[in-house]
Each structure stands twice: as C-alpha cells, then as structure tokens.
Amino acid sequence: MADNCVTQIMVRKKEEKPAGFVDTVKQYIDLKAEYYQLSFVEKVSVLVGKVVLLIFTALLGLALLMLLILLIYNVLMAWIGIGWVVSLIEIGFVLLLMAILWIFRKPLIIHPVAGSIIRSLMDAEDHEKEDTDEEE
C-alpha cells in the first residue's frame, strides 16, 4: 500500500514538467506589470489625497481671512467710526494681499505645489532605488 502511494507520487512528478525559462519570464513580466499597476494606483491615490487636503486647507484659509477682515472692520469702526472709510481701508488691505500673492505666486504657491506633486509621484521610485542600492 505504501509502495503504491510512493510509485504514484513518483509517476506524477515525472509527468509534471519543471517550469521552463519561458514560463519563468512570463511570470516575471506578469508580476512586474502588477507591481507597476499597483505603484501607479498608489501614486494617484496619494496625489488625489493631497489635492483634497489642499482644497480643504484653502477653504479654511478663506474662512480665516473673512474672520480676520471682520475683526479689522470692527476694530477700525471703534477707532474711526465712519463706515465708508473703514470699507475703503479694508478694500485696500485685500488689494494689498492680492498684489503680494500675485507678485510672489511662484515661490509661495506654484513651486511648493509642483514640488509636492513631483515628490508624491517620484517617491516610490526613490524607495525602489534605495532598496536596490542596499542589496548591492
């Protein structure tokens, strides 16, 4: 009985062909494709998360700016007492902020956002390079 099981196992092993080079290459290519697909999905999800965070931060910043303008209005009304003068001062303040933002748009907004997007897209490749450097 035991000899019968051993012979059946030996016959099965002889019938099974070892994985050839072509099969190994196909499996390697499939695994690499799956890796790149997962890497792409991870990068896109991180990027979408950063964009959503940026939108919420911008909305909260806008609310904070509105409250700051309201505070300035109340303080100036207590000091000056003339509504149209206070409104002109606030308009000038907002125009000054817009001018500063426009003049320094590249270092304040464009470069940090672009850098963040580039870092999130290139981050996985840097980790992959570090891993291969450590193996050598």
CSV table of N, CA and C in Angstrom, one decimal:
chain,number,residue,atom,x,y,z
A,1,MET,N,0.8,-1.2,0.0
A,1,MET,CA,0.0,0.0,0.0
A,1,MET,C,0.9,1.3,0.0
A,2,ALA,N,1.9,1.3,0.9
A,2,ALA,CA,2.7,2.4,0.9
A,2,ALA,C,3.6,2.5,-0.3
A,3,ASP,N,4.0,1.4,-0.9
A,3,ASP,CA,4.8,1.4,-2.1
A,3,ASP,C,3.9,1.9,-3.3
A,4,ASN,N,2.6,1.6,-3.2
A,4,ASN,CA,1.7,2.1,-4.3
A,4,ASN,C,1.6,3.6,-4.3
A,5,CYS,N,1.5,4.2,-3.1
A,5,CYS,CA,1.5,5.7,-2.9
A,5,CYS,C,2.8,6.3,-3.4
A,6,VAL,N,3.9,5.7,-3.0
A,6,VAL,CA,5.2,6.3,-3.4
A,6,VAL,C,5.3,6.2,-4.9
A,7,THR,N,4.9,5.1,-5.6
A,7,THR,CA,5.0,5.0,-7.0
A,7,THR,C,4.1,6.0,-7.7
A,8,GLN,N,2.9,6.2,-7.1
A,8,GLN,CA,2.0,7.2,-7.8
A,8,GLN,C,2.6,8.6,-7.7
A,9,ILE,N,3.2,8.9,-6.6
A,9,ILE,CA,3.8,10.3,-6.4
A,9,ILE,C,5.0,10.4,-7.4
A,10,MET,N,5.8,9.3,-7.6
A,10,MET,CA,6.9,9.4,-8.5
A,10,MET,C,6.4,9.5,-9.9
A,11,VAL,N,5.3,8.9,-10.3
A,11,VAL,CA,4.8,9.0,-11.6
A,11,VAL,C,4.3,10.4,-11.9
A,12,ARG,N,3.6,11.0,-10.9
A,12,ARG,CA,3.1,12.4,-11.0
A,12,ARG,C,4.3,13.3,-11.2
A,13,LYS,N,5.3,13.2,-10.5
A,13,LYS,CA,6.5,14.1,-10.6
A,13,LYS,C,7.1,13.9,-11.9
A,14,LYS,N,7.2,12.7,-12.5
A,14,LYS,CA,7.8,12.6,-13.8
A,14,LYS,C,6.9,13.2,-14.9
A,15,GLU,N,5.5,13.2,-14.7
A,15,GLU,CA,4.6,13.7,-15.6
A,15,GLU,C,4.7,15.3,-15.6
A,16,GLU,N,4.8,15.8,-14.4
A,16,GLU,CA,4.9,17.3,-14.3
A,16,GLU,C,6.2,17.8,-14.8
A,17,LYS,N,6.2,18.7,-15.7
A,17,LYS,CA,7.4,19.3,-16.3
A,17,LYS,C,7.8,20.5,-15.4
A,18,PRO,N,9.1,20.6,-15.2
A,18,PRO,CA,9.6,21.7,-14.4
A,18,PRO,C,9.3,23.0,-15.2
A,19,ALA,N,9.1,24.1,-14.5
A,19,ALA,CA,8.8,25.4,-15.1
A,19,ALA,C,10.0,25.7,-16.0
A,20,GLY,N,9.7,26.0,-17.2
A,20,GLY,CA,10.7,26.4,-18.2
A,20,GLY,C,11.1,27.8,-18.1
A,21,PHE,N,12.1,28.2,-18.8
A,21,PHE,CA,12.6,29.6,-18.8
A,21,PHE,C,11.5,30.5,-19.3
A,22,VAL,N,10.8,30.1,-20.3
A,22,VAL,CA,9.7,31.0,-20.9
A,22,VAL,C,8.6,31.2,-19.9
A,23,ASP,N,8.2,30.2,-19.1
A,23,ASP,CA,7.2,30.3,-18.1
A,23,ASP,C,7.7,31.2,-17.0
A,24,THR,N,8.9,31.1,-16.6
A,24,THR,CA,9.5,32.0,-15.6
A,24,THR,C,9.5,33.4,-16.1
A,25,VAL,N,9.9,33.7,-17.3
A,25,VAL,CA,9.9,35.0,-17.8
A,25,VAL,C,8.5,35.6,-17.9
A,26,LYS,N,7.5,34.8,-18.3
A,26,LYS,CA,6.1,35.2,-18.4
A,26,LYS,C,5.6,35.6,-17.0
A,27,GLN,N,6.0,34.8,-16.0
A,27,GLN,CA,5.5,35.0,-14.6
A,27,GLN,C,6.2,36.3,-14.1
A,28,TYR,N,7.5,36.5,-14.5
A,28,TYR,CA,8.2,37.7,-14.0
A,28,TYR,C,7.6,39.0,-14.7
A,29,ILE,N,7.2,38.9,-15.9
A,29,ILE,CA,6.6,40.0,-16.6
A,29,ILE,C,5.2,40.3,-16.0
A,30,ASP,N,4.5,39.3,-15.7
A,30,ASP,CA,3.2,39.5,-15.1
A,30,ASP,C,3.3,40.2,-13.7
A,31,LEU,N,4.3,39.7,-12.9
A,31,LEU,CA,4.5,40.3,-11.6
A,31,LEU,C,4.9,41.8,-11.7
A,32,LYS,N,5.8,42.0,-12.7
A,32,LYS,CA,6.3,43.4,-12.9
A,32,LYS,C,5.1,44.3,-13.3
A,33,ALA,N,4.3,43.8,-14.2
A,33,ALA,CA,3.1,44.6,-14.7
A,33,ALA,C,2.2,44.9,-13.5
A,34,GLU,N,1.9,43.9,-12.7
A,34,GLU,CA,1.1,44.1,-11.5
A,34,GLU,C,1.7,45.1,-10.5
A,35,TYR,N,3.0,45.0,-10.4
A,35,TYR,CA,3.8,46.0,-9.5
A,35,TYR,C,3.6,47.4,-10.0
A,36,TYR,N,3.8,47.6,-11.3
A,36,TYR,CA,3.7,48.9,-11.9
A,36,TYR,C,2.3,49.4,-11.8
A,37,GLN,N,1.3,48.6,-11.9
A,37,GLN,CA,-0.1,49.0,-11.8
A,37,GLN,C,-0.4,49.4,-10.4
A,38,LEU,N,0.0,48.6,-9.4
A,38,LEU,CA,-0.2,49.0,-8.0
A,38,LEU,C,0.6,50.3,-7.6
A,39,SER,N,1.7,50.4,-8.2
A,39,SER,CA,2.5,51.6,-7.9
A,39,SER,C,1.8,52.8,-8.5
A,40,PHE,N,1.3,52.7,-9.7
A,40,PHE,CA,0.5,53.8,-10.3
A,40,PHE,C,-0.7,54.2,-9.5
A,41,VAL,N,-1.4,53.2,-9.0
A,41,VAL,CA,-2.6,53.4,-8.3
A,41,VAL,C,-2.3,54.1,-6.9
A,42,GLU,N,-1.2,53.7,-6.3
A,42,GLU,CA,-0.8,54.3,-5.1
A,42,GLU,C,-0.4,55.7,-5.3
A,43,LYS,N,0.3,56.0,-6.3
A,43,LYS,CA,0.7,57.4,-6.6
A,43,LYS,C,-0.5,58.3,-6.9
A,44,VAL,N,-1.4,57.8,-7.7
A,44,VAL,CA,-2.6,58.6,-8.0
A,44,VAL,C,-3.5,58.8,-6.7
A,45,SER,N,-3.6,57.8,-5.9
A,45,SER,CA,-4.4,58.0,-4.7
A,45,SER,C,-3.7,59.0,-3.7
A,46,VAL,N,-2.4,59.0,-3.6
A,46,VAL,CA,-1.7,59.9,-2.8
A,46,VAL,C,-1.9,61.3,-3.4
A,47,LEU,N,-1.8,61.5,-4.7
A,47,LEU,CA,-2.0,62.7,-5.3
A,47,LEU,C,-3.4,63.3,-5.1
A,48,VAL,N,-4.4,62.5,-5.3
A,48,VAL,CA,-5.8,62.9,-5.0
A,48,VAL,C,-6.0,63.3,-3.6
A,49,GLY,N,-5.4,62.6,-2.7
A,49,GLY,CA,-5.4,62.9,-1.2
A,49,GLY,C,-4.8,64.3,-1.0
A,50,LYS,N,-3.7,64.6,-1.6
A,50,LYS,CA,-3.0,65.9,-1.4
A,50,LYS,C,-3.9,67.0,-2.0
A,51,VAL,N,-4.5,66.7,-3.2
A,51,VAL,CA,-5.4,67.8,-3.8
A,51,VAL,C,-6.6,68.0,-2.9
A,52,VAL,N,-7.2,67.0,-2.3
A,52,VAL,CA,-8.3,67.2,-1.4
A,52,VAL,C,-7.9,68.0,-0.2
A,53,LEU,N,-6.7,67.6,0.4
A,53,LEU,CA,-6.2,68.3,1.5
A,53,LEU,C,-6.0,69.8,1.2
A,54,LEU,N,-5.4,70.1,0.0
A,54,LEU,CA,-5.2,71.4,-0.4
A,54,LEU,C,-6.5,72.2,-0.6
A,55,ILE,N,-7.5,71.6,-1.1
A,55,ILE,CA,-8.8,72.3,-1.3
A,55,ILE,C,-9.4,72.6,0.1
A,56,PHE,N,-9.4,71.7,1.0
A,56,PHE,CA,-9.9,71.9,2.4
A,56,PHE,C,-9.1,73.0,3.1
A,57,THR,N,-7.8,73.0,2.9
A,57,THR,CA,-6.9,74.0,3.6
A,57,THR,C,-7.2,75.4,3.0
A,58,ALA,N,-7.4,75.4,1.6
A,58,ALA,CA,-7.8,76.7,1.0
A,58,ALA,C,-9.1,77.2,1.5
A,59,LEU,N,-10.1,76.4,1.7
A,59,LEU,CA,-11.4,76.8,2.2
A,59,LEU,C,-11.3,77.3,3.6
A,60,LEU,N,-10.6,76.6,4.4
A,60,LEU,CA,-10.4,77.0,5.8
A,60,LEU,C,-9.6,78.3,5.9
A,61,GLY,N,-8.6,78.5,5.0
A,61,GLY,CA,-7.9,79.7,4.9
A,61,GLY,C,-8.8,80.9,4.5
A,62,LEU,N,-9.7,80.7,3.6
A,62,LEU,CA,-10.6,81.7,3.1
A,62,LEU,C,-11.5,82.1,4.3
A,63,ALA,N,-12.0,81.1,5.0
A,63,ALA,CA,-12.9,81.4,6.2
A,63,ALA,C,-12.1,82.2,7.2
A,64,LEU,N,-10.8,81.9,7.4
A,64,LEU,CA,-10.0,82.6,8.4
A,64,LEU,C,-9.8,84.0,7.9
A,65,LEU,N,-9.5,84.2,6.6
A,65,LEU,CA,-9.4,85.6,6.1
A,65,LEU,C,-10.6,86.4,6.2
A,66,MET,N,-11.8,85.8,6.0
A,66,MET,CA,-13.1,86.5,6.2
A,66,MET,C,-13.2,86.9,7.7
A,67,LEU,N,-12.9,86.1,8.6
A,67,LEU,CA,-13.0,86.4,10.0
A,67,LEU,C,-12.0,87.5,10.4
A,68,LEU,N,-10.8,87.5,9.8
A,68,LEU,CA,-9.8,88.5,10.0
A,68,LEU,C,-10.3,89.9,9.5
A,69,ILE,N,-10.9,89.9,8.3
A,69,ILE,CA,-11.4,91.1,7.8
A,69,ILE,C,-12.5,91.6,8.6
A,70,LEU,N,-13.4,90.8,9.2
A,70,LEU,CA,-14.4,91.2,10.1
A,70,LEU,C,-13.9,91.8,11.4
A,71,LEU,N,-12.8,91.2,11.9
A,71,LEU,CA,-12.2,91.7,13.1
A,71,LEU,C,-11.6,93.1,12.8
A,72,ILE,N,-10.9,93.2,11.7
A,72,ILE,CA,-10.3,94.5,11.3
A,72,ILE,C,-11.4,95.6,11.1
A,73,TYR,N,-12.5,95.2,10.6
A,73,TYR,CA,-13.7,96.1,10.4
A,73,TYR,C,-14.2,96.6,11.7
A,74,ASN,N,-14.4,95.7,12.7
A,74,ASN,CA,-14.9,96.1,14.0
A,74,ASN,C,-13.9,96.9,14.7
A,75,VAL,N,-12.6,96.6,14.6
A,75,VAL,CA,-11.6,97.5,15.3
A,75,VAL,C,-11.5,98.9,14.7
A,76,LEU,N,-11.5,98.9,13.4
A,76,LEU,CA,-11.5,100.2,12.7
A,76,LEU,C,-12.8,101.0,13.0
A,77,MET,N,-13.9,100.4,13.0
A,77,MET,CA,-15.1,101.1,13.3
A,77,MET,C,-15.1,101.7,14.7
A,78,ALA,N,-14.5,101.0,15.7
A,78,ALA,CA,-14.4,101.5,17.0
A,78,ALA,C,-13.4,102.7,17.0
A,79,TRP,N,-12.4,102.7,16.2
A,79,TRP,CA,-11.4,103.8,16.2
A,79,TRP,C,-11.9,105.0,15.4
A,80,ILE,N,-12.3,104.7,14.1
A,80,ILE,CA,-12.7,105.8,13.2
A,80,ILE,C,-14.1,106.1,13.3
A,81,GLY,N,-15.0,105.2,13.2
A,81,GLY,CA,-16.4,105.4,13.3
A,81,GLY,C,-17.1,105.8,12.0
A,82,ILE,N,-16.4,105.9,10.9
A,82,ILE,CA,-17.0,106.2,9.6
A,82,ILE,C,-17.0,104.9,8.8
A,83,GLY,N,-18.1,104.4,8.4
A,83,GLY,CA,-18.3,103.1,7.7
A,83,GLY,C,-17.6,103.1,6.4
A,84,TRP,N,-17.8,104.1,5.6
A,84,TRP,CA,-17.2,104.0,4.2
A,84,TRP,C,-15.7,104.1,4.2
A,85,VAL,N,-15.1,104.9,5.2
A,85,VAL,CA,-13.6,104.9,5.3
A,85,VAL,C,-13.1,103.6,5.7
A,86,VAL,N,-13.8,102.9,6.7
A,86,VAL,CA,-13.3,101.6,7.1
A,86,VAL,C,-13.4,100.6,5.9
A,87,SER,N,-14.5,100.7,5.1
A,87,SER,CA,-14.6,99.8,4.0
A,87,SER,C,-13.5,100.1,3.0
A,88,LEU,N,-13.1,101.3,2.7
A,88,LEU,CA,-12.0,101.6,1.8
A,88,LEU,C,-10.7,101.1,2.3
A,89,ILE,N,-10.5,101.2,3.6
A,89,ILE,CA,-9.3,100.7,4.2
A,89,ILE,C,-9.2,99.1,4.1
A,90,GLU,N,-10.3,98.5,4.3
A,90,GLU,CA,-10.4,97.0,4.1
A,90,GLU,C,-10.2,96.6,2.7
A,91,ILE,N,-10.8,97.3,1.7
A,91,ILE,CA,-10.6,97.1,0.3
A,91,ILE,C,-9.1,97.2,0.0
A,92,GLY,N,-8.5,98.3,0.5
A,92,GLY,CA,-7.0,98.5,0.2
A,92,GLY,C,-6.2,97.3,0.8
A,93,PHE,N,-6.6,96.8,2.0
A,93,PHE,CA,-5.9,95.7,2.7
A,93,PHE,C,-6.0,94.5,1.8
A,94,VAL,N,-7.2,94.2,1.3
A,94,VAL,CA,-7.4,93.0,0.5
A,94,VAL,C,-6.6,93.1,-0.8
A,95,LEU,N,-6.7,94.3,-1.4
A,95,LEU,CA,-5.9,94.5,-2.7
A,95,LEU,C,-4.4,94.4,-2.5
A,96,LEU,N,-3.9,94.8,-1.3
A,96,LEU,CA,-2.5,94.7,-1.0
A,96,LEU,C,-2.2,93.2,-0.8
A,97,LEU,N,-3.0,92.4,-0.2
A,97,LEU,CA,-2.8,91.0,0.0
A,97,LEU,C,-2.8,90.3,-1.4
A,98,MET,N,-3.8,90.7,-2.3
A,98,MET,CA,-3.8,90.1,-3.6
A,98,MET,C,-2.6,90.4,-4.4
A,99,ALA,N,-2.1,91.7,-4.3
A,99,ALA,CA,-0.9,92.1,-5.0
A,99,ALA,C,0.3,91.3,-4.6
A,100,ILE,N,0.5,91.1,-3.2
A,100,ILE,CA,1.6,90.4,-2.7
A,100,ILE,C,1.5,88.9,-3.2
A,101,LEU,N,0.3,88.4,-3.2
A,101,LEU,CA,0.2,87.0,-3.6
A,101,LEU,C,0.5,86.9,-5.1
A,102,TRP,N,0.1,87.8,-5.9
A,102,TRP,CA,0.3,87.8,-7.4
A,102,TRP,C,1.8,87.9,-7.6
A,103,ILE,N,2.5,88.8,-6.9
A,103,ILE,CA,3.9,89.1,-7.2
A,103,ILE,C,4.7,87.8,-6.8
A,104,PHE,N,4.4,87.2,-5.7
A,104,PHE,CA,5.2,86.1,-5.1
A,104,PHE,C,4.4,84.8,-5.4
A,105,ARG,N,3.7,84.7,-6.5
A,105,ARG,CA,2.9,83.5,-6.7
A,105,ARG,C,3.8,82.3,-7.0
A,106,LYS,N,4.9,82.4,-7.7
A,106,LYS,CA,5.8,81.3,-7.9
A,106,LYS,C,6.4,80.7,-6.7
A,107,PRO,N,7.1,81.5,-5.8
A,107,PRO,CA,7.7,80.9,-4.6
A,107,PRO,C,6.7,80.5,-3.6
A,108,LEU,N,5.5,81.2,-3.5
A,108,LEU,CA,4.5,80.9,-2.5
A,108,LEU,C,3.5,79.8,-2.8
A,109,ILE,N,3.2,79.6,-4.1
A,109,ILE,CA,2.1,78.7,-4.5
A,109,ILE,C,2.6,77.7,-5.5
A,110,ILE,N,3.1,78.2,-6.6
A,110,ILE,CA,3.4,77.3,-7.8
A,110,ILE,C,4.5,76.3,-7.5
A,111,HIS,N,5.6,76.8,-7.0
A,111,HIS,CA,6.8,75.9,-6.7
A,111,HIS,C,6.5,74.8,-5.6
A,112,PRO,N,5.9,75.2,-4.4
A,112,PRO,CA,5.6,74.2,-3.4
A,112,PRO,C,4.5,73.2,-3.9
A,113,VAL,N,3.5,73.6,-4.6
A,113,VAL,CA,2.5,72.6,-5.1
A,113,VAL,C,3.2,71.7,-6.1
A,114,ALA,N,3.9,72.3,-7.1
A,114,ALA,CA,4.6,71.4,-8.1
A,114,ALA,C,5.6,70.5,-7.4
A,115,GLY,N,6.3,71.0,-6.4
A,115,GLY,CA,7.3,70.1,-5.7
A,115,GLY,C,6.6,69.0,-5.0
A,116,SER,N,5.4,69.3,-4.4
A,116,SER,CA,4.7,68.3,-3.6
A,116,SER,C,4.2,67.2,-4.6
A,117,ILE,N,3.6,67.6,-5.8
A,117,ILE,CA,3.2,66.7,-6.7
A,117,ILE,C,4.3,65.8,-7.3
A,118,ILE,N,5.4,66.4,-7.6
A,118,ILE,CA,6.6,65.7,-8.1
A,118,ILE,C,7.1,64.7,-7.0
A,119,ARG,N,7.1,65.1,-5.8
A,119,ARG,CA,7.6,64.2,-4.7
A,119,ARG,C,6.6,63.0,-4.6
A,120,SER,N,5.3,63.3,-4.6
A,120,SER,CA,4.4,62.2,-4.5
A,120,SER,C,4.4,61.2,-5.6
A,121,LEU,N,4.7,61.7,-6.8
A,121,LEU,CA,4.8,60.8,-8.0
A,121,LEU,C,6.1,60.1,-8.1
A,122,MET,N,7.2,60.7,-7.6
A,122,MET,CA,8.5,60.1,-7.7
A,122,MET,C,9.0,59.4,-6.5
A,123,ASP,N,8.2,59.4,-5.4
A,123,ASP,CA,8.6,58.8,-4.1
A,123,ASP,C,8.8,57.3,-4.2
A,124,ALA,N,7.9,56.6,-4.8
A,124,ALA,CA,8.1,55.1,-4.9
A,124,ALA,C,9.3,54.7,-5.6
A,125,GLU,N,9.6,55.5,-6.7
A,125,GLU,CA,10.8,55.1,-7.4
A,125,GLU,C,12.1,55.3,-6.6
A,126,ASP,N,12.1,56.4,-5.8
A,126,ASP,CA,13.3,56.6,-4.9
A,126,ASP,C,13.4,55.5,-3.9
A,127,HIS,N,12.3,55.0,-3.3
A,127,HIS,CA,12.4,53.9,-2.4
A,127,HIS,C,12.9,52.6,-3.1
A,128,GLU,N,12.5,52.4,-4.4
A,128,GLU,CA,13.0,51.3,-5.1
A,128,GLU,C,14.5,51.4,-5.4
A,129,LYS,N,15.0,52.6,-5.7
A,129,LYS,CA,16.4,52.8,-5.9
A,129,LYS,C,17.2,52.5,-4.6
A,130,GLU,N,16.6,53.0,-3.5
A,130,GLU,CA,17.3,52.8,-2.2
A,130,GLU,C,17.4,51.3,-1.9
A,131,ASP,N,16.3,50.6,-2.2
A,131,ASP,CA,16.3,49.1,-1.9
A,131,ASP,C,17.4,48.4,-2.8
A,132,THR,N,17.5,48.8,-4.0
A,132,THR,CA,18.5,48.1,-4.9
A,132,THR,C,19.9,48.5,-4.5
A,133,ASP,N,20.1,49.8,-4.0
A,133,ASP,CA,21.4,50.2,-3.5
A,133,ASP,C,21.8,49.4,-2.3
A,134,GLU,N,20.9,49.2,-1.4
A,134,GLU,CA,21.2,48.4,-0.2
A,134,GLU,C,21.5,47.0,-0.5
A,135,GLU,N,20.9,46.4,-1.5
A,135,GLU,CA,21.2,45.0,-1.8
A,135,GLU,C,22.6,44.8,-2.4
A,136,GLU,N,23.1,45.8,-3.1
A,136,GLU,CA,24.4,45.7,-3.7
A,136,GLU,C,25.5,45.8,-2.7
